[in-house]
Amino acid sequence: MKVVALVYPGMTALDLVGPVQAWSFLPGFDIQYVWRTPGAVRSDCGLSVVATHGFADAWSDPDVLVTGGGGKPTLDLLGDAELAAFLADRGARARWVCSVCTGALLLGAAGLLKGYRAATHWSARDALPGFGAEASDDRICIDRNRLTGGGITAGVDFGIAVAGHWMGAETGKVLELVMEYAPQPPYGTGRPDLADPQTLERAQAALAAMMAA
Amino acid sequence: MKVVALVYPGMTALDLVGPVQAWSFLPGFDIQYVWRTPGAVRSDCGLSVVATHGFADAWSDPDVLVTGGGGKPTLDLLGDAELAAFLADRGARARWVCSVCTGALLLGAAGLLKGYRAATHWSARDALPGFGAEASDDRICIDRNRLTGGGITAGVDFGIAVAGHWMGAETGKVLELVMEYAPQPPYGTGRPDLADPQTLERAQAALAAMMAA
C-alpha cells in the first residue's frame, strides 16, 4: 500500500501520527510524507517532522491519500490553490481518500468530499456543508472510499479501524493489542454531549483562542 | 514548564506525540526535543522528527523529563552509557520523570526507577524488576514523581491524566474535550486479558518479529 501522507506547518501532529503509527506496524505499507518541497515542517506541538517528498515527486497513483488537521494553520490553507490541486490530483487516483480531524476541510476545499458524508473535529462540523459534504458525528465515517475520522485522538481509532477495513478484522484485532489500545479516558468529557456546560464553554473558548492566534 | 523530551532513531512516534500533543495545548509549556546532537532522527513509522537540542545544550534543570519507547532500537539503547548518563543527570533534577511504553526501560537503565512502581508496554513488564522497579499493570502509574504510562496508545491517556495531575481536573477535562478523547476501540482486544488466545498469540509473534528485526 503506497501511502501519501500530507505534512504541513502548524499541523496537529497527533492527527497524522495516530493512523500512520498503526499502519506502519502492518506489512506492505510504504509511506511518503509530502509537503510542497522536501524538508522539515514544524507541527503545532513544536515537533518538526520531515517531508520526504515534494508535491512534484510524490507518487502520482497512491493507494492511500491521508491528511490530518490543525487549528488556524489548517484554515489558512483552505484557500491555497497549489495544495488543493495536489490533493485533488492524488485524491482522484487514490483508492482511499482519508482524513482525521480538520483534515476533512482540506479534502473538502480540494473538492474531494462533494456528495460524501464525513467526520471532523466536533468544533468544525458546521464547515463541512460549505464543501458539499454531509457532516457526520461518528468517530469514524466510512462512505465508499472516503474514510474520515473525528478530532485529534480519533486518529488512533481511525488507524486501527481502517486497517481492519482494508485487511480484515483479524489484523485489526492484533493491531489493537500490539498498540495496547484499551483506553481509559481520565475524565469522560471527550465529546460535547459528555461534557458539563462549563467544560464545554472553556473548551470552545480555548479553541477560539487557537483559531485567533 | 520546561519539558525535555527524548527523541531517538527507531522510537515509536506515537509514544511521545501522545503526551507532548496534550501538553502543547496548555499555556506555559515549552518543549525541547533532545537527542545526542540536534537534527533529524527517523522514527519507527518512517516519519523523521527533529531534535531541537543536543545532550550538551538541553536544559540542565527541566521541570519534566519524558521519553517514549519502541522495539528493538529502544532495547539496543539500554546499554548506551552516554544516554543513561544524560537521563540520570536530567532525571535527578527534574520535578517529574516520565515515560510511555518501553521508555520505562530507558529510565530503568539510567537507574531512575529503583524502588518505584512503573507501567510499560504489556509485553515488557517482566523486564522492569531487572532495573529494581516493580511492574504495574495500570495504564497510568503515578509513584511519587515517577509518572509512567503503558504501551503506545497509553500515551494519549497519559498526556491528559498527567496534565490534570499537574494543573487540576478542570484543565484535564477541558483538554480531554479539546482533543475529542471519547475513544471507541474497534475490536476491544487492546489488553492481553481482553484478547482471545489467537489474537494474543499473533500479537506476541508480531512483537517478537519486531524485536528480532
Short mmCIF file of C-alpha atoms in Angstrom, two decimals:
data_model
loop_
_atom_site.label_atom_id
_atom_site.label_comp_id
_atom_site.label_asym_id
_atom_site.label_seq_id
_atom_site.Cartn_x
_atom_site.Cartn_y
_atom_site.Cartn_z
CA MET A 1 0.00 0.00 0.00
CA LYS A 2 1.55 3.26 -1.14
CA VAL A 3 0.50 5.99 1.31
CA VAL A 4 0.87 9.70 0.58
CA ALA A 5 0.61 11.46 3.95
CA LEU A 6 0.41 15.24 3.92
CA VAL A 7 2.58 17.13 6.41
CA TYR A 8 2.44 20.91 6.76
CA PRO A 9 3.45 23.75 9.05
CA GLY A 10 1.19 24.04 12.08
CA MET A 11 -0.42 20.63 11.59
CA THR A 12 -1.62 18.82 14.70
CA ALA A 13 0.97 16.08 14.94
CA LEU A 14 -1.23 13.51 16.64
CA ASP A 15 -3.86 13.71 13.87
CA LEU A 16 -1.41 12.14 11.48
CA VAL A 17 0.78 10.09 13.80
CA GLY A 18 -2.24 8.14 15.07
CA PRO A 19 -3.04 6.48 11.74
CA VAL A 20 0.47 6.25 10.30
CA GLN A 21 1.72 4.64 13.50
CA ALA A 22 -0.96 1.98 13.21
CA TRP A 23 -0.34 1.32 9.52
CA SER A 24 3.43 1.20 9.95
CA PHE A 25 3.02 -1.96 12.03
CA LEU A 26 1.44 -3.75 9.06
CA PRO A 27 3.41 -5.47 6.33
CA GLY A 28 3.46 -3.88 2.91
CA PHE A 29 2.80 -0.25 3.87
CA ASP A 30 5.17 2.32 2.42
CA ILE A 31 4.58 5.93 3.46
CA GLN A 32 5.71 9.13 1.75
CA TYR A 33 5.46 12.27 3.89
CA VAL A 34 4.69 15.08 1.50
CA TRP A 35 4.69 18.86 1.51
CA ARG A 36 5.37 21.45 -1.24
CA THR A 37 9.06 20.64 -1.10
CA PRO A 38 11.01 18.12 0.97
CA GLY A 39 12.34 19.24 4.34
CA ALA A 40 11.29 19.93 7.90
CA VAL A 41 7.94 21.49 8.83
CA ARG A 42 7.07 22.49 12.38
CA SER A 43 3.91 20.94 13.81
CA ASP A 44 1.70 22.60 16.39
CA CYS A 45 3.41 20.90 19.34
CA GLY A 46 6.79 22.32 18.35
CA LEU A 47 7.90 18.98 16.97
CA SER A 48 9.22 19.37 13.45
CA VAL A 49 8.64 16.50 11.07
CA VAL A 50 10.38 15.91 7.80
CA ALA A 51 8.64 15.86 4.42
CA THR A 52 10.37 13.12 2.46
CA HIS A 53 8.87 14.24 -0.84
CA GLY A 54 7.54 17.36 -2.52
CA PHE A 55 4.28 17.75 -4.44
CA ALA A 56 6.18 17.26 -7.67
CA ASP A 57 7.79 13.91 -6.85
CA ALA A 58 5.19 12.27 -4.60
CA TRP A 59 3.62 9.11 -6.01
CA SER A 60 1.13 10.06 -8.68
CA ASP A 61 -1.00 6.96 -8.02
CA PRO A 62 -1.03 6.31 -4.26
CA ASP A 63 -3.26 3.68 -2.75
CA VAL A 64 -3.98 5.99 0.16
CA LEU A 65 -4.07 9.76 0.49
CA VAL A 66 -4.27 10.96 4.11
CA THR A 67 -4.16 14.29 5.86
CA GLY A 68 -4.53 15.41 9.43
CA GLY A 69 -5.86 18.75 10.57
CA GLY A 70 -4.99 21.54 12.92
CA GLY A 71 -6.12 24.95 14.04
CA LYS A 72 -5.58 28.26 12.30
CA PRO A 73 -2.74 27.00 10.07
CA THR A 74 -5.14 24.45 8.57
CA LEU A 75 -7.84 27.05 7.99
CA ASP A 76 -5.24 29.32 6.38
CA LEU A 77 -4.56 26.57 3.83
CA LEU A 78 -8.18 26.30 2.68
CA GLY A 79 -7.57 28.97 0.05
CA ASP A 80 -4.26 27.51 -1.10
CA ALA A 81 -4.72 26.64 -4.78
CA GLU A 82 -1.47 24.68 -5.08
CA LEU A 83 -2.38 22.43 -2.16
CA ALA A 84 -5.95 21.96 -3.37
CA ALA A 85 -4.66 21.00 -6.82
CA PHE A 86 -2.24 18.46 -5.33
CA LEU A 87 -4.91 16.87 -3.13
CA ALA A 88 -7.47 16.84 -5.94
CA ASP A 89 -4.99 15.19 -8.29
CA ARG A 90 -3.83 12.45 -5.92
CA GLY A 91 -7.30 12.07 -4.44
CA ALA A 92 -8.78 11.43 -7.87
CA ARG A 93 -6.49 8.42 -8.36
CA ALA A 94 -6.10 7.14 -4.79
CA ARG A 95 -8.00 4.02 -3.88
CA TRP A 96 -8.72 5.53 -0.46
CA VAL A 97 -9.04 9.20 0.48
CA CYS A 98 -8.59 9.72 4.21
CA SER A 99 -8.51 12.45 6.82
CA VAL A 100 -8.50 12.93 10.56
CA CYS A 101 -9.85 15.99 12.40
CA THR A 102 -9.98 19.19 10.33
CA GLY A 103 -8.00 17.45 7.62
CA ALA A 104 -11.52 16.87 6.25
CA LEU A 105 -11.72 20.59 5.49
CA LEU A 106 -8.58 20.33 3.36
CA LEU A 107 -10.15 17.44 1.44
CA GLY A 108 -13.32 19.48 1.16
CA ALA A 109 -11.50 22.52 -0.19
CA ALA A 110 -9.98 20.25 -2.83
CA GLY A 111 -13.48 19.17 -3.89
CA LEU A 112 -12.98 15.64 -2.64
CA LEU A 113 -15.97 15.45 -0.30
CA LYS A 114 -18.77 16.65 -2.58
CA GLY A 115 -21.69 14.32 -2.01
CA TYR A 116 -19.97 12.38 0.76
CA ARG A 117 -20.58 12.04 4.47
CA ALA A 118 -17.53 12.94 6.54
CA ALA A 119 -16.35 13.21 10.14
CA THR A 120 -14.18 16.01 11.51
CA HIS A 121 -13.40 17.67 14.84
CA TRP A 122 -16.68 18.40 16.69
CA SER A 123 -15.98 22.12 16.56
CA ALA A 124 -15.66 22.12 12.76
CA ARG A 125 -18.66 20.06 11.66
CA ASP A 126 -20.62 23.12 10.60
CA ALA A 127 -17.99 23.90 7.95
CA LEU A 128 -18.47 20.65 6.02
CA PRO A 129 -21.71 21.53 4.17
CA GLY A 130 -19.87 24.50 2.67
CA PHE A 131 -17.83 21.93 0.76
CA GLY A 132 -20.85 19.94 -0.33
CA ALA A 133 -20.31 17.30 2.35
CA GLU A 134 -22.71 15.98 4.94
CA ALA A 135 -21.34 16.25 8.47
CA SER A 136 -21.23 13.02 10.44
CA ASP A 137 -20.91 12.95 14.21
CA ASP A 138 -19.37 9.49 14.09
CA ARG A 139 -15.81 8.99 15.35
CA ILE A 140 -15.03 7.12 12.14
CA CYS A 141 -17.06 7.69 9.00
CA ILE A 142 -16.77 5.34 6.02
CA ASP A 143 -18.60 6.46 2.89
CA ARG A 144 -17.48 4.45 -0.14
CA ASN A 145 -13.74 5.25 -0.42
CA ARG A 146 -13.81 8.38 1.72
CA LEU A 147 -12.60 7.44 5.20
CA THR A 148 -12.68 10.25 7.73
CA GLY A 149 -12.09 10.46 11.46
CA GLY A 150 -13.17 12.87 14.17
CA GLY A 151 -10.96 15.18 16.23
CA ILE A 152 -7.28 14.62 17.09
CA THR A 153 -7.34 11.43 19.19
CA ALA A 154 -9.86 9.86 16.79
CA GLY A 155 -6.85 9.22 14.57
CA VAL A 156 -5.89 6.30 16.82
CA ASP A 157 -9.28 4.62 16.48
CA PHE A 158 -9.21 5.55 12.80
CA GLY A 159 -5.84 3.94 12.11
CA ILE A 160 -6.86 0.64 13.69
CA ALA A 161 -10.40 0.56 12.31
CA VAL A 162 -9.31 1.40 8.77
CA ALA A 163 -6.56 -1.22 8.91
CA GLY A 164 -9.28 -3.72 9.78
CA HIS A 165 -11.48 -2.39 6.97
CA TRP A 166 -8.65 -2.95 4.50
CA MET A 167 -7.10 -6.13 5.82
CA GLY A 168 -9.77 -7.85 7.86
CA ALA A 169 -10.81 -7.97 11.49
CA GLU A 170 -8.11 -10.48 12.46
CA THR A 171 -5.44 -7.95 11.51
CA GLY A 172 -7.31 -5.16 13.28
CA LYS A 173 -7.60 -7.17 16.49
CA VAL A 174 -3.89 -7.94 16.57
CA LEU A 175 -3.01 -4.32 15.82
CA GLU A 176 -5.22 -3.10 18.65
CA LEU A 177 -3.40 -5.41 21.06
CA VAL A 178 0.09 -4.54 19.76
CA MET A 179 -0.80 -0.86 20.26
CA GLU A 180 -2.34 -1.62 23.67
CA TYR A 181 -5.46 0.31 22.76
CA ALA A 182 -7.54 -0.29 25.86
CA PRO A 183 -8.26 3.37 26.53
CA GLN A 184 -9.20 4.80 29.90
CA PRO A 185 -10.04 8.45 29.31
CA PRO A 186 -9.44 10.01 32.71
CA TYR A 187 -12.41 12.40 32.83
CA GLY A 188 -15.08 11.11 30.44
CA THR A 189 -15.55 14.56 28.90
CA GLY A 190 -14.26 13.82 25.40
CA ARG A 191 -17.40 14.82 23.44
CA PRO A 192 -19.64 17.87 23.79
CA ASP A 193 -22.56 15.64 24.78
CA LEU A 194 -20.44 14.04 27.52
CA ALA A 195 -19.00 17.24 28.98
CA ASP A 196 -20.59 19.51 31.56
CA PRO A 197 -21.57 23.00 30.32
CA GLN A 198 -18.60 24.72 31.98
CA THR A 199 -16.08 22.33 30.40
CA LEU A 200 -17.72 22.79 27.01
CA GLU A 201 -17.64 26.57 27.35
CA ARG A 202 -13.97 26.55 28.35
CA ALA A 203 -13.05 24.17 25.50
CA GLN A 204 -14.86 26.37 22.98
CA ALA A 205 -13.01 29.42 24.32
CA ALA A 206 -9.67 27.58 24.10
CA LEU A 207 -10.37 26.52 20.52
CA ALA A 208 -11.48 30.03 19.57
CA ALA A 209 -8.24 31.41 21.03
CA MET A 210 -6.22 28.89 18.97
CA MET A 211 -8.10 29.92 15.83
CA ALA A 212 -7.41 33.58 16.52
CA ALA A 213 -3.73 33.06 17.36
CA MET B 1 7.01 24.04 32.49
CA LYS B 2 10.29 23.23 30.77
CA VAL B 3 9.96 19.81 29.14
CA VAL B 4 12.93 17.81 27.90
CA ALA B 5 11.52 15.18 25.52
CA LEU B 6 13.87 12.50 24.26
CA VAL B 7 13.77 11.66 20.55
CA TYR B 8 15.86 8.90 19.04
CA PRO B 9 16.22 6.75 15.93
CA GLY B 10 13.63 3.99 15.78
CA MET B 11 11.44 5.45 18.53
CA THR B 12 7.73 4.75 18.34
CA ALA B 13 6.45 8.16 17.31
CA LEU B 14 3.03 7.86 18.94
CA ASP B 15 4.56 7.10 22.37
CA LEU B 16 5.92 10.62 22.50
CA VAL B 17 3.44 12.51 20.36
CA GLY B 18 0.54 11.45 22.60
CA PRO B 19 1.75 13.32 25.69
CA VAL B 20 3.51 16.25 24.01
CA GLN B 21 0.43 16.92 21.87
CA ALA B 22 -1.68 17.13 25.03
CA TRP B 23 0.76 19.35 26.88
CA SER B 24 1.27 21.66 23.91
CA PHE B 25 -2.36 22.76 24.23
CA LEU B 26 -1.68 24.08 27.74
CA PRO B 27 -0.28 27.53 28.47
CA GLY B 28 3.27 27.76 29.76
CA PHE B 29 4.67 24.53 28.35
CA ASP B 30 7.94 24.82 26.45
CA ILE B 31 9.32 21.62 24.94
CA GLN B 32 12.88 20.81 23.88
CA TYR B 33 13.24 17.72 21.67
CA VAL B 34 16.59 16.24 22.54
CA TRP B 35 18.98 13.67 21.10
CA ARG B 36 22.80 13.39 21.18
CA THR B 37 23.07 16.22 18.69
CA PRO B 38 20.40 18.38 17.05
CA GLY B 39 18.96 17.21 13.75
CA ALA B 40 16.53 14.73 12.27
CA VAL B 41 16.03 11.22 13.61
CA ARG B 42 13.85 8.64 11.87
CA SER B 43 11.07 7.16 13.97
CA ASP B 44 9.67 3.65 13.52
CA CYS B 45 6.84 4.80 11.24
CA GLY B 46 9.28 6.35 8.78
CA LEU B 47 8.43 9.83 9.99
CA SER B 48 11.59 11.72 10.85
CA VAL B 49 11.38 14.19 13.71
CA VAL B 50 13.84 16.92 14.50
CA ALA B 51 15.89 17.12 17.69
CA THR B 52 16.00 20.81 18.57
CA HIS B 53 18.77 20.34 21.11
CA GLY B 54 21.66 18.02 21.86
CA PHE B 55 22.54 16.41 25.19
CA ALA B 56 25.08 19.17 25.78
CA ASP B 57 22.72 22.13 25.41
CA ALA B 58 19.40 20.74 26.66
CA TRP B 59 18.07 22.42 29.79
CA SER B 60 20.04 21.20 32.77
CA ASP B 61 17.08 21.70 35.13
CA PRO B 62 13.91 20.70 33.29
CA ASP B 63 10.58 20.50 35.07
CA VAL B 64 9.73 17.40 33.08
CA LEU B 65 11.85 14.66 31.55
CA VAL B 66 9.91 12.37 29.21
CA THR B 67 10.75 9.52 26.89
CA GLY B 68 8.75 7.19 24.72
CA GLY B 69 9.70 3.66 23.81
CA GLY B 70 9.95 1.46 20.80
CA GLY B 71 11.00 -2.00 19.73
CA LYS B 72 14.50 -3.23 19.04
CA PRO B 73 16.04 0.26 18.69
CA THR B 74 14.94 1.02 22.26
CA LEU B 75 16.36 -2.24 23.60
CA ASP B 76 19.60 -1.53 21.75
CA LEU B 77 19.93 1.73 23.71
CA LEU B 78 19.73 0.03 27.12
CA GLY B 79 23.49 -0.39 27.15
CA ASP B 80 24.21 3.14 25.92
CA ALA B 81 26.26 4.81 28.65
CA GLU B 82 26.02 8.30 27.17
CA LEU B 83 22.23 8.16 27.04
CA ALA B 84 21.98 6.68 30.53
CA ALA B 85 24.22 9.43 31.89
CA PHE B 86 22.09 12.11 30.22
CA LEU B 87 18.82 10.68 31.53
CA ALA B 88 20.26 10.14 35.02
CA ASP B 89 21.54 13.72 35.13
CA ARG B 90 18.33 15.42 33.98
CA GLY B 91 16.15 12.93 35.85
CA ALA B 92 17.93 13.71 39.11
CA ARG B 93 16.93 17.37 38.83
CA ALA B 94 13.58 17.15 37.01
CA ARG B 95 10.47 17.69 39.08
CA TRP B 96 8.75 14.94 37.09
CA VAL B 97 10.31 11.91 35.42
CA CYS B 98 8.00 10.43 32.79
CA SER B 99 7.83 7.66 30.23
CA VAL B 100 5.38 5.93 27.93
CA CYS B 101 5.64 2.31 26.75
CA THR B 102 9.17 0.86 26.80
CA GLY B 103 10.53 4.30 27.54
CA ALA B 104 10.34 2.98 31.11
CA LEU B 105 13.19 0.62 30.29
CA LEU B 106 15.36 3.57 29.27
CA LEU B 107 14.56 5.26 32.59
CA GLY B 108 15.29 1.97 34.32
CA ALA B 109 18.65 1.57 32.61
CA ALA B 110 19.51 5.07 33.84
CA GLY B 111 18.77 3.98 37.40
CA LEU B 112 15.73 6.23 37.67
CA LEU B 113 13.18 3.58 38.62
CA LYS B 114 14.94 1.86 41.52
CA GLY B 115 12.35 1.37 44.21
CA TYR B 116 9.49 2.72 42.13
CA ARG B 117 6.39 1.18 40.60
CA ALA B 118 6.18 1.72 36.85
CA ALA B 119 3.99 0.93 33.86
CA THR B 120 5.26 -0.11 30.43
CA HIS B 121 4.04 -2.00 27.35
CA TRP B 122 2.37 -5.23 28.44
CA SER B 123 4.99 -7.27 26.60
CA ALA B 124 7.86 -5.62 28.52
CA ARG B 125 6.64 -5.73 32.12
CA ASP B 126 8.88 -8.65 33.01
CA ALA B 127 11.94 -6.51 32.28
CA LEU B 128 11.21 -3.89 34.95
CA PRO B 129 12.33 -5.86 38.04
CA GLY B 130 15.76 -6.13 36.42
CA PHE B 131 16.05 -2.38 36.95
CA GLY B 132 14.85 -2.52 40.55
CA ALA B 133 11.34 -1.42 39.63
CA GLU B 134 8.03 -3.03 40.43
CA ALA B 135 5.93 -3.64 37.31
CA SER B 136 2.46 -2.15 37.34
CA ASP B 137 -0.28 -3.31 35.00
CA ASP B 138 -2.01 0.06 35.24
CA ARG B 139 -2.41 2.18 32.10
CA ILE B 140 -1.03 5.14 34.04
CA CYS B 141 1.16 4.64 37.09
CA ILE B 142 1.93 7.55 39.42
CA ASP B 143 4.50 6.79 42.12
CA ARG B 144 5.74 9.99 43.73
CA ASN B 145 7.34 11.94 40.86
CA ARG B 146 7.74 8.97 38.54
CA LEU B 147 4.88 9.06 36.04
CA THR B 148 4.76 6.17 33.62
CA GLY B 149 2.29 5.00 31.00
CA GLY B 150 1.56 1.66 29.36
CA GLY B 151 2.05 0.74 25.72
CA ILE B 152 1.95 3.12 22.73
CA THR B 153 -1.63 4.45 22.78
CA ALA B 154 -1.46 4.80 26.58
CA GLY B 155 0.47 8.00 25.86
CA VAL B 156 -2.78 9.72 24.98
CA ASP B 157 -4.42 8.84 28.31
CA PHE B 158 -1.11 9.63 29.97
CA GLY B 159 -0.82 13.11 28.50
CA ILE B 160 -4.30 14.12 29.59
CA ALA B 161 -4.19 12.45 33.01
CA VAL B 162 -0.79 13.90 33.87
CA ALA B 163 -1.90 17.36 32.76
CA GLY B 164 -4.78 17.02 35.22
CA HIS B 165 -2.38 15.76 37.91
CA TRP B 166 -0.24 18.86 37.45
CA MET B 167 -2.84 21.51 36.73
CA GLY B 168 -6.10 20.24 38.20
CA ALA B 169 -9.09 18.28 36.98
CA GLU B 170 -10.75 21.31 35.38
CA THR B 171 -7.80 21.65 33.00
CA GLY B 172 -7.78 17.92 32.34
CA LYS B 173 -11.48 17.89 31.50
CA VAL B 174 -11.14 20.74 29.01
CA LEU B 175 -8.09 19.12 27.42
CA GLU B 176 -9.94 15.81 27.00
CA LEU B 177 -12.73 17.64 25.15
CA VAL B 178 -10.39 19.74 23.01
CA MET B 179 -8.65 16.50 22.00
CA GLU B 180 -12.01 14.76 21.49
CA TYR B 181 -10.86 11.83 23.57
CA ALA B 182 -14.01 9.74 23.57
CA PRO B 183 -12.37 6.55 22.34
CA GLN B 184 -14.19 3.72 20.61
CA PRO B 185 -11.63 0.95 20.19
CA PRO B 186 -12.99 -1.01 17.24
CA TYR B 187 -12.26 -4.54 18.45
CA GLY B 188 -11.99 -4.47 22.25
CA THR B 189 -8.78 -6.51 22.17
CA GLY B 190 -6.35 -3.87 23.49
CA ARG B 191 -5.03 -5.81 26.51
CA PRO B 192 -3.92 -9.42 26.82
CA ASP B 193 -6.76 -10.13 29.25
CA LEU B 194 -9.27 -8.73 26.74
CA ALA B 195 -7.97 -10.55 23.67
CA ASP B 196 -8.81 -14.05 22.54
CA PRO B 197 -5.93 -16.57 22.64
CA GLN B 198 -5.35 -16.48 18.87
CA THR B 199 -5.10 -12.68 18.81
CA LEU B 200 -2.70 -12.75 21.75
CA GLU B 201 -0.55 -15.38 20.09
CA ARG B 202 -0.41 -13.43 16.82
CA ALA B 203 0.41 -10.17 18.65
CA GLN B 204 3.21 -11.85 20.58
CA ALA B 205 4.61 -13.24 17.32
CA ALA B 206 4.41 -9.80 15.67
CA LEU B 207 6.19 -8.17 18.61
CA ALA B 208 8.84 -10.89 18.63
CA ALA B 209 9.43 -10.31 14.92
CA MET B 210 9.84 -6.57 15.55
CA MET B 211 12.34 -7.28 18.30
CA ALA B 212 14.32 -9.57 16.03
CA ALA B 213 14.25 -7.18 13.04
#
